[in-house]
mmCIF file of C-alpha atoms and ligand atoms in Angstrom:
data_model
loop_
_atom_site.group_PDB
_atom_site.id
_atom_site.type_symbol
_atom_site.label_atom_id
_atom_site.label_comp_id
_atom_site.label_asym_id
_atom_site.label_seq_id
_atom_site.Cartn_x
_atom_site.Cartn_y
_atom_site.Cartn_z
ATOM 1 C CA MET A 3 97.093 67.702 65.477
ATOM 2 C CA ARG A 4 98.740 68.387 68.860
ATOM 3 C CA ALA A 5 101.335 71.121 69.225
ATOM 4 C CA ALA A 6 104.966 69.966 69.051
ATOM 5 C CA SER A 7 106.580 69.560 72.473
ATOM 6 C CA ILE A 8 110.170 70.196 73.517
ATOM 7 C CA LYS A 9 110.608 66.387 73.569
ATOM 8 C CA ASP A 10 109.476 66.166 69.933
ATOM 9 C CA VAL A 11 112.109 68.749 69.006
ATOM 10 C CA ALA A 12 114.815 66.841 70.929
ATOM 11 C CA ASN A 13 113.916 63.570 69.171
ATOM 12 C CA HIS A 14 113.795 65.244 65.749
ATOM 13 C CA ALA A 15 117.189 66.914 66.248
ATOM 14 C CA GLY A 16 118.742 63.875 67.924
ATOM 15 C CA VAL A 17 119.702 65.734 71.115
ATOM 16 C CA ALA A 18 118.690 65.707 74.794
ATOM 17 C CA VAL A 19 115.719 67.814 75.992
ATOM 18 C CA GLY A 20 118.167 69.846 78.098
ATOM 19 C CA THR A 21 120.054 70.819 74.932
ATOM 20 C CA VAL A 22 116.842 72.168 73.395
ATOM 21 C CA SER A 23 116.177 74.101 76.617
ATOM 22 C CA ASN A 24 119.670 75.594 76.437
ATOM 23 C CA VAL A 25 119.162 76.628 72.813
ATOM 24 C CA LEU A 26 116.013 78.471 73.927
ATOM 25 C CA ASN A 27 117.375 80.041 77.128
ATOM 26 C CA TYR A 28 121.181 80.030 76.933
ATOM 27 C CA PRO A 29 122.081 79.650 73.218
ATOM 28 C CA GLU A 30 125.681 80.657 73.939
ATOM 29 C CA ARG A 31 126.109 77.365 75.827
ATOM 30 C CA VAL A 32 125.373 75.236 72.735
ATOM 31 C CA ALA A 33 127.843 74.462 69.921
ATOM 32 C CA PRO A 34 126.854 76.381 66.747
ATOM 33 C CA ARG A 35 126.291 73.207 64.637
ATOM 34 C CA THR A 36 124.056 71.658 67.327
ATOM 35 C CA ARG A 37 122.240 74.969 67.835
ATOM 36 C CA SER A 38 121.526 75.208 64.073
ATOM 37 C CA ARG A 39 120.210 71.621 64.006
ATOM 38 C CA VAL A 40 117.871 72.282 66.948
ATOM 39 C CA LEU A 41 116.625 75.577 65.457
ATOM 40 C CA ALA A 42 115.930 73.752 62.172
ATOM 41 C CA SER A 43 113.859 71.159 64.055
ATOM 42 C CA ILE A 44 111.977 73.928 65.926
ATOM 43 C CA SER A 45 111.141 75.499 62.585
ATOM 44 C CA THR A 46 110.207 72.213 60.894
ATOM 45 C CA LEU A 47 107.906 71.116 63.745
ATOM 46 C CA GLY A 48 106.485 74.634 64.347
ATOM 47 C CA PHE A 49 107.403 74.395 68.037
ATOM 48 C CA VAL A 50 106.322 77.359 70.220
ATOM 49 C CA ARG A 51 107.819 77.578 73.730
ATOM 50 C CA ASN A 52 105.330 77.183 76.596
ATOM 51 C CA ASP A 53 105.784 80.364 78.567
ATOM 52 C CA VAL A 54 103.339 79.283 81.260
ATOM 53 C CA ALA A 55 105.677 76.434 82.240
ATOM 54 C CA ARG A 56 108.686 78.764 82.159
ATOM 55 C CA GLN A 57 106.969 81.444 84.228
ATOM 56 C CA LEU A 58 105.820 78.829 86.775
ATOM 57 C CA ARG A 59 109.505 78.039 87.327
ATOM 58 C CA ALA A 60 110.663 81.673 87.226
ATOM 59 C CA GLY A 61 107.696 83.007 89.221
ATOM 60 C CA HIS A 62 107.066 85.862 86.817
ATOM 61 C CA SER A 63 106.235 86.316 83.153
ATOM 62 C CA ARG A 64 108.165 88.511 80.729
ATOM 63 C CA THR A 65 105.357 91.024 80.628
ATOM 64 C CA ILE A 66 104.810 94.388 82.254
ATOM 65 C CA GLY A 67 101.297 95.622 83.030
ATOM 66 C CA LEU A 68 100.578 99.252 82.164
ATOM 67 C CA ILE A 69 97.279 100.815 83.339
ATOM 68 C CA VAL A 70 96.437 104.257 81.929
ATOM 69 C CA LEU A 71 93.547 106.633 82.550
ATOM 70 C CA ASP A 72 92.358 107.077 78.964
ATOM 71 C CA ILE A 73 93.955 105.354 75.971
ATOM 72 C CA GLY A 74 91.836 107.671 73.786
ATOM 73 C CA ASN A 75 94.061 110.557 74.943
ATOM 74 C CA PRO A 76 97.166 110.746 72.702
ATOM 75 C CA PHE A 77 99.175 111.633 75.811
ATOM 76 C CA PHE A 78 98.693 108.101 77.143
ATOM 77 C CA SER A 79 99.029 106.307 73.805
ATOM 78 C CA SER A 80 102.377 108.069 73.244
ATOM 79 C CA LEU A 81 103.434 107.184 76.790
ATOM 80 C CA ALA A 82 102.424 103.536 76.230
ATOM 81 C CA ARG A 83 104.372 103.357 72.968
ATOM 82 C CA ALA A 84 107.534 104.654 74.667
ATOM 83 C CA ALA A 85 107.114 102.200 77.555
ATOM 84 C CA GLU A 86 106.639 99.344 75.088
ATOM 85 C CA ASP A 87 109.797 100.315 73.165
ATOM 86 C CA ALA A 88 111.807 100.468 76.404
ATOM 87 C CA ALA A 89 110.440 97.116 77.579
ATOM 88 C CA ALA A 90 111.205 95.445 74.241
ATOM 89 C CA ASP A 91 114.875 96.460 74.626
ATOM 90 C CA SER A 92 115.053 94.100 77.622
ATOM 91 C CA GLY A 93 112.998 91.299 76.046
ATOM 92 C CA ASN A 94 109.797 92.183 77.860
ATOM 93 C CA ALA A 95 106.350 93.030 76.496
ATOM 94 C CA VAL A 96 103.870 95.607 77.761
ATOM 95 C CA VAL A 97 100.242 94.545 78.263
ATOM 96 C CA LEU A 98 97.975 97.597 78.329
ATOM 97 C CA GLY A 99 94.915 98.135 80.521
ATOM 98 C CA ASN A 100 92.729 101.213 80.040
ATOM 99 C CA SER A 101 90.873 102.200 83.227
ATOM 100 C CA GLY A 102 88.808 104.792 81.315
ATOM 101 C CA HIS A 103 88.745 106.852 84.539
ATOM 102 C CA ASP A 104 86.800 103.924 86.120
ATOM 103 C CA SER A 105 88.120 102.741 89.519
ATOM 104 C CA HIS A 106 86.356 99.350 89.260
ATOM 105 C CA ARG A 107 87.896 98.630 85.876
ATOM 106 C CA GLU A 108 91.280 99.754 87.236
ATOM 107 C CA LEU A 109 91.037 97.270 90.121
ATOM 108 C CA HIS A 110 90.030 94.522 87.666
ATOM 109 C CA TYR A 111 93.218 95.123 85.674
ATOM 110 C CA ILE A 112 95.349 95.115 88.828
ATOM 111 C CA ASP A 113 93.846 91.728 89.818
ATOM 112 C CA LEU A 114 94.351 90.383 86.296
ATOM 113 C CA PHE A 115 97.982 91.489 86.085
ATOM 114 C CA GLU A 116 98.704 90.012 89.526
ATOM 115 C CA GLU A 117 97.205 86.674 88.456
ATOM 116 C CA GLN A 118 99.286 86.782 85.278
ATOM 117 C CA ARG A 119 102.428 87.281 87.405
ATOM 118 C CA VAL A 120 103.582 90.303 85.428
ATOM 119 C CA GLN A 121 107.065 91.606 86.212
ATOM 120 C CA GLY A 122 105.516 94.811 87.554
ATOM 121 C CA VAL A 123 102.593 97.216 87.195
ATOM 122 C CA LEU A 124 103.061 100.750 85.867
ATOM 123 C CA ILE A 125 99.938 102.707 86.784
ATOM 124 C CA SER A 126 98.419 106.164 86.469
ATOM 125 C CA PRO A 127 95.770 105.771 89.202
ATOM 126 C CA VAL A 128 92.204 107.062 88.913
ATOM 127 C CA ALA A 129 92.117 107.728 92.656
ATOM 128 C CA ASP A 130 94.063 106.870 95.806
ATOM 129 C CA ILE A 131 94.502 103.078 95.806
ATOM 130 C CA THR A 132 97.609 102.998 97.989
ATOM 131 C CA GLN A 133 96.237 100.105 100.084
ATOM 132 C CA ARG A 134 95.632 97.891 97.038
ATOM 133 C CA LEU A 135 98.982 98.769 95.492
ATOM 134 C CA THR A 136 100.768 98.071 98.787
ATOM 135 C CA ALA A 137 99.192 94.607 98.939
ATOM 136 C CA LEU A 138 100.220 94.023 95.311
ATOM 137 C CA ALA A 139 103.826 94.959 96.097
ATOM 138 C CA GLU A 140 103.903 92.918 99.335
ATOM 139 C CA ARG A 141 102.879 89.824 97.345
ATOM 140 C CA GLY A 142 105.799 90.317 94.968
ATOM 141 C CA THR A 143 104.590 92.483 92.055
ATOM 142 C CA HIS A 144 106.532 95.718 91.771
ATOM 143 C CA VAL A 145 104.545 98.968 91.397
ATOM 144 C CA ILE A 146 105.650 102.142 89.610
ATOM 145 C CA LEU A 147 103.402 105.225 89.707
ATOM 146 C CA VAL A 148 103.184 106.993 86.360
ATOM 147 C CA ASP A 149 102.155 110.626 85.892
ATOM 148 C CA SER A 150 101.502 110.556 89.608
ATOM 149 C CA PRO A 151 103.909 111.700 92.339
ATOM 150 C CA ALA A 152 104.359 109.109 95.111
ATOM 151 C CA GLY A 153 103.045 110.892 98.194
ATOM 152 C CA GLU A 154 104.569 108.945 101.075
ATOM 153 C CA GLY A 155 107.368 107.513 98.883
ATOM 154 C CA ALA A 156 106.211 103.916 99.116
ATOM 155 C CA PHE A 157 106.654 103.435 95.379
ATOM 156 C CA SER A 158 108.962 104.769 92.744
ATOM 157 C CA SER A 159 107.219 107.292 90.541
ATOM 158 C CA VAL A 160 107.671 109.422 87.447
ATOM 159 C CA SER A 161 105.649 112.573 86.893
ATOM 160 C CA VAL A 162 105.733 116.184 85.776
ATOM 161 C CA ASP A 163 105.550 119.263 88.003
ATOM 162 C CA ASP A 164 101.999 120.249 87.040
ATOM 163 C CA VAL A 165 101.938 123.215 89.431
ATOM 164 C CA SER A 166 104.751 124.868 87.513
ATOM 165 C CA GLY A 167 103.018 123.836 84.279
ATOM 166 C CA GLY A 168 99.862 125.718 85.271
ATOM 167 C CA TYR A 169 101.964 128.676 86.404
ATOM 168 C CA LEU A 170 103.861 128.744 83.066
ATOM 169 C CA ALA A 171 100.649 128.693 81.015
ATOM 170 C CA THR A 172 99.002 131.504 82.948
ATOM 171 C CA LYS A 173 102.110 133.679 83.189
ATOM 172 C CA HIS A 174 102.259 133.473 79.397
ATOM 173 C CA LEU A 175 98.653 134.699 79.064
ATOM 174 C CA LEU A 176 99.261 137.475 81.589
ATOM 175 C CA GLY A 177 102.424 138.405 79.714
ATOM 176 C CA LEU A 178 100.255 139.026 76.635
ATOM 177 C CA GLY A 179 98.301 141.574 78.675
ATOM 178 C CA ARG A 180 95.294 139.263 79.252
ATOM 179 C CA ARG A 181 93.659 139.915 82.590
ATOM 180 C CA ARG A 182 90.334 137.995 82.544
ATOM 181 C CA ILE A 183 91.799 134.498 82.911
ATOM 182 C CA ALA A 184 89.653 131.350 82.882
ATOM 183 C CA PHE A 185 90.867 127.832 83.734
ATOM 184 C CA VAL A 186 88.924 125.046 82.003
ATOM 185 C CA ALA A 187 89.149 122.291 84.615
ATOM 186 C CA GLY A 188 88.583 118.583 84.121
ATOM 187 C CA PRO A 189 87.249 116.557 87.081
ATOM 188 C CA GLN A 190 89.180 117.889 90.072
ATOM 189 C CA HIS A 191 89.633 114.497 91.711
ATOM 190 C CA PHE A 192 92.559 114.187 89.285
ATOM 191 C CA HIS A 193 95.639 115.582 90.988
ATOM 192 C CA GLN A 194 96.902 116.658 87.561
ATOM 193 C CA VAL A 195 93.947 119.067 87.259
ATOM 194 C CA ARG A 196 94.234 120.312 90.854
ATOM 195 C CA ASP A 197 97.953 120.993 90.491
ATOM 196 C CA ARG A 198 97.473 122.905 87.228
ATOM 197 C CA LEU A 199 94.787 125.007 88.913
ATOM 198 C CA THR A 200 97.142 125.690 91.829
ATOM 199 C CA GLY A 201 99.780 127.005 89.429
ATOM 200 C CA THR A 202 97.227 129.147 87.603
ATOM 201 C CA THR A 203 95.915 130.613 90.845
ATOM 202 C CA ARG A 204 99.457 131.484 91.936
ATOM 203 C CA ALA A 205 100.224 133.285 88.651
ATOM 204 C CA VAL A 206 96.997 135.308 88.689
ATOM 205 C CA GLY A 207 97.603 136.274 92.308
ATOM 206 C CA GLU A 208 100.855 137.926 91.303
ATOM 207 C CA VAL A 209 99.211 140.424 88.916
ATOM 208 C CA VAL A 210 97.111 143.338 90.171
ATOM 209 C CA GLY A 211 93.805 143.543 88.325
ATOM 210 C CA ALA A 212 93.941 139.989 86.995
ATOM 211 C CA THR A 213 90.929 137.769 87.715
ATOM 212 C CA LEU A 214 90.490 133.996 87.567
ATOM 213 C CA GLU A 215 87.319 132.092 86.706
ATOM 214 C CA VAL A 216 87.125 128.277 86.836
ATOM 215 C CA LEU A 217 85.000 126.661 84.115
ATOM 216 C CA GLN A 218 84.254 123.115 85.230
ATOM 217 C CA ALA A 219 84.136 120.525 82.435
ATOM 218 C CA ASP A 220 82.667 117.106 83.160
ATOM 219 C CA ASP A 221 85.564 115.205 81.557
ATOM 220 C CA LEU A 222 89.002 115.628 79.960
ATOM 221 C CA THR A 223 87.893 115.124 76.352
ATOM 222 C CA VAL A 224 87.253 117.145 73.183
ATOM 223 C CA LEU A 225 83.491 116.780 73.686
ATOM 224 C CA ALA A 226 83.755 118.158 77.216
ATOM 225 C CA GLY A 227 85.724 121.084 75.778
ATOM 226 C CA ARG A 228 83.040 121.650 73.141
ATOM 227 C CA ALA A 229 80.404 121.961 75.873
ATOM 228 C CA ILE A 230 82.473 124.647 77.615
ATOM 229 C CA GLY A 231 83.129 126.456 74.340
ATOM 230 C CA ASP A 232 79.463 126.349 73.282
ATOM 231 C CA ALA A 233 78.491 127.987 76.594
ATOM 232 C CA LEU A 234 81.234 130.615 76.254
ATOM 233 C CA VAL A 235 80.222 131.771 72.758
ATOM 234 C CA ARG A 236 76.676 132.462 74.004
ATOM 235 C CA ARG A 237 77.996 134.988 76.552
ATOM 236 C CA GLU A 238 77.950 138.763 76.192
ATOM 237 C CA ARG A 239 81.294 139.874 74.721
ATOM 238 C CA GLU A 240 82.234 141.934 77.786
ATOM 239 C CA SER A 241 81.782 138.956 80.109
ATOM 240 C CA LEU A 242 84.102 136.701 78.119
ATOM 241 C CA PRO A 243 87.548 135.737 79.454
ATOM 242 C CA ASP A 244 90.371 137.046 77.266
ATOM 243 C CA GLY A 245 92.801 134.272 78.278
ATOM 244 C CA LEU A 246 91.820 130.608 78.474
ATOM 245 C CA PHE A 247 94.035 127.883 79.960
ATOM 246 C CA CYS A 248 92.668 124.336 79.578
ATOM 247 C CA ALA A 249 93.701 121.405 81.796
ATOM 248 C CA ASN A 250 94.712 119.407 78.710
ATOM 249 C CA ASP A 251 94.914 119.733 74.916
ATOM 250 C CA LEU A 252 91.749 117.710 74.265
ATOM 251 C CA LEU A 253 89.696 120.236 76.244
ATOM 252 C CA ALA A 254 91.457 123.107 74.452
ATOM 253 C CA LEU A 255 90.758 121.593 71.017
ATOM 254 C CA GLY A 256 87.082 121.245 71.920
ATOM 255 C CA VAL A 257 86.871 124.870 73.063
ATOM 256 C CA MET A 258 88.705 125.917 69.894
ATOM 257 C CA GLN A 259 86.154 124.114 67.703
ATOM 258 C CA SER A 260 83.292 126.029 69.326
ATOM 259 C CA ILE A 261 84.984 129.419 69.158
ATOM 260 C CA THR A 262 86.226 129.091 65.557
ATOM 261 C CA MET A 263 82.774 127.927 64.397
ATOM 262 C CA LEU A 264 81.294 131.232 65.620
ATOM 263 C CA HIS A 265 83.027 133.651 63.267
ATOM 264 C CA ASN A 266 82.615 136.783 65.375
ATOM 265 C CA LEU A 267 85.147 135.501 67.910
ATOM 266 C CA ARG A 268 88.829 135.184 67.035
ATOM 267 C CA ILE A 269 91.711 133.212 68.573
ATOM 268 C CA PRO A 270 93.960 134.790 69.884
ATOM 269 C CA GLU A 271 92.729 138.338 69.239
ATOM 270 C CA ASP A 272 89.577 137.954 71.360
ATOM 271 C CA VAL A 273 90.475 134.853 73.372
ATOM 272 C CA ALA A 274 94.036 133.571 73.726
ATOM 273 C CA LEU A 275 94.103 129.799 74.280
ATOM 274 C CA VAL A 276 96.596 127.478 75.969
ATOM 275 C CA GLY A 277 96.382 123.693 76.351
ATOM 276 C CA TYR A 278 98.493 121.084 78.192
ATOM 277 C CA ASP A 279 100.391 117.954 76.987
ATOM 278 C CA ASP A 280 101.423 119.180 73.510
ATOM 279 C CA ILE A 281 99.904 116.139 71.798
ATOM 280 C CA ASP A 282 100.535 115.819 68.030
ATOM 281 C CA PHE A 283 97.145 117.398 67.210
ATOM 282 C CA ALA A 284 98.112 120.630 69.024
ATOM 283 C CA ALA A 285 100.509 121.814 66.325
ATOM 284 C CA SER A 286 98.135 120.816 63.491
ATOM 285 C CA ALA A 287 94.977 122.398 64.974
ATOM 286 C CA VAL A 288 93.053 124.913 62.819
ATOM 287 C CA VAL A 289 94.744 127.546 64.984
ATOM 288 C CA ALA A 290 98.011 125.969 66.067
ATOM 289 C CA LEU A 291 97.647 125.469 69.803
ATOM 290 C CA THR A 292 100.036 126.869 72.375
ATOM 291 C CA SER A 293 100.556 124.144 74.932
ATOM 292 C CA ILE A 294 102.550 123.033 77.945
ATOM 293 C CA ARG A 295 104.684 120.161 76.704
ATOM 294 C CA GLN A 296 105.123 117.088 78.882
ATOM 295 C CA PRO A 297 108.159 114.845 78.063
ATOM 296 C CA THR A 298 105.667 112.052 77.330
ATOM 297 C CA ALA A 299 108.040 109.529 75.766
ATOM 298 C CA LEU A 300 110.583 110.123 78.547
ATOM 299 C CA ILE A 301 107.886 109.483 81.167
ATOM 300 C CA GLY A 302 107.088 106.103 79.595
ATOM 301 C CA GLN A 303 110.744 105.164 79.218
ATOM 302 C CA THR A 304 111.603 106.260 82.769
ATOM 303 C CA ALA A 305 108.743 104.207 84.230
ATOM 304 C CA VAL A 306 110.238 101.063 82.670
ATOM 305 C CA GLU A 307 113.726 102.009 83.899
ATOM 306 C CA LEU A 308 112.429 102.488 87.449
ATOM 307 C CA LEU A 309 110.855 99.013 87.273
ATOM 308 C CA ALA A 310 114.117 97.541 85.969
ATOM 309 C CA GLU A 311 115.896 98.996 89.027
ATOM 310 C CA GLN A 312 113.398 97.255 91.326
ATOM 311 C CA LEU A 313 113.750 93.950 89.457
ATOM 312 C CA GLU A 314 117.541 94.203 89.556
ATOM 313 C CA ASP A 315 117.535 94.770 93.332
ATOM 314 C CA PRO A 316 114.181 94.492 95.198
ATOM 315 C CA GLN A 317 115.827 96.326 98.109
ATOM 316 C CA THR A 318 116.302 99.430 95.923
ATOM 317 C CA THR A 319 114.970 102.515 97.703
ATOM 318 C CA PRO A 320 111.948 103.843 95.786
ATOM 319 C CA ARG A 321 112.657 107.156 94.093
ATOM 320 C CA SER A 322 110.514 109.847 92.476
ATOM 321 C CA VAL A 323 111.500 111.376 89.146
ATOM 322 C CA VAL A 324 109.802 114.731 88.483
ATOM 323 C CA PHE A 325 110.250 116.417 85.132
ATOM 324 C CA LYS A 326 109.696 120.089 84.373
ATOM 325 C CA PRO A 327 107.154 120.982 81.670
ATOM 326 C CA GLU A 328 107.916 123.381 78.831
ATOM 327 C CA LEU A 329 105.869 126.192 77.227
ATOM 328 C CA VAL A 330 105.451 125.782 73.444
ATOM 329 C CA VAL A 331 104.117 129.023 71.926
ATOM 330 C CA ARG A 332 101.995 128.835 68.752
ATOM 331 C CA ALA A 333 99.351 130.853 66.914
ATOM 332 C CA SER A 334 96.634 130.450 69.577
ATOM 333 C CA THR A 335 98.468 132.982 71.770
ATOM 334 C CA ASN A 336 100.560 134.825 69.251
ATOM 335 C CA GLY A 337 98.489 137.912 69.769
HETATM 336 O O1 RIB B 11 94.517 112.361 82.208
HETATM 337 C C1 RIB B 11 94.362 113.700 82.335
HETATM 338 C C2 RIB B 11 95.611 114.438 81.991
HETATM 339 O O2 RIB B 11 96.628 114.133 82.926
HETATM 340 C C3 RIB B 11 96.217 114.089 80.639
HETATM 341 O O3 RIB B 11 95.705 114.879 79.601
HETATM 342 C C4 RIB B 11 97.662 114.388 80.882
HETATM 343 O O4 RIB B 11 97.824 115.805 80.946
HETATM 344 C C5 RIB B 11 97.835 113.788 82.242
HETATM 345 O O5 RIB B 11 98.944 114.373 82.896
#
């Protein structure tokens, strides 16, 4: 049985096709009694509007493409949820692409979203793809950088000052009297990791006698944190850092699992631990995790608002919104 068409609805309701179109797009233009009759016919026939036809006329769909680095990281799933809520307020939907830190997959999603004529692409890039994003924008798809400052200002962006976030975390450890600081870094091609390391380095440099060691993890996941923690617990006690700052909460939770499984090391007495993002699991960790909170929901919401500005007036000057992170102290540093 073929799907009901707009003509079928018009015939069933005894109105012109244009009246059905108005009920769908400009219901305020149709008399209430006529509108009710058309809606009853839509329901009876099970009519579903053909968005492809509408978007061919309008040039763009009612969807927004969002490409994140790792949907397995609660930071990005919370950001995506906030973006989706903000988009729904204006009748748009968010279609999610997870690059999984893979540049090829990221480019595939950009191509796909361009073909689908999304309203715009919100993206947290794996690496520098300015050339591809510029081409995307020049062909009419707006681009908003998420969790990524726009270097030369070509695109609007929303991010957090990760340098001050790293500084905050390390100043807190130093304030506890810790002097052997270690930074557990994720892959340093991520500007988020580099900026957090910059802030850490600055804080350590301000305290005489403080030292900084960089422990390089191979990813930004709990498993990568476990590998770092397993290596740490095999060290001689006197060579251990007494303050650990991890590039994100997933790394910190992995390190915490290793340390708490070896009962002769205690958090925070022996090793104070700080993460970054303040994901929901930070507060509920076996030792509640001190973390640097990012305004995750606000980042997602702001990204959609920046896109709405571009859609409202394509001549809008791109602007960068940079939020400040916040230190949230919990048991993992309450030494
Ligand atoms: O994707 C790596 C990290 O960068 C996330 O944990 C979050 O901190 C983002 O800013």
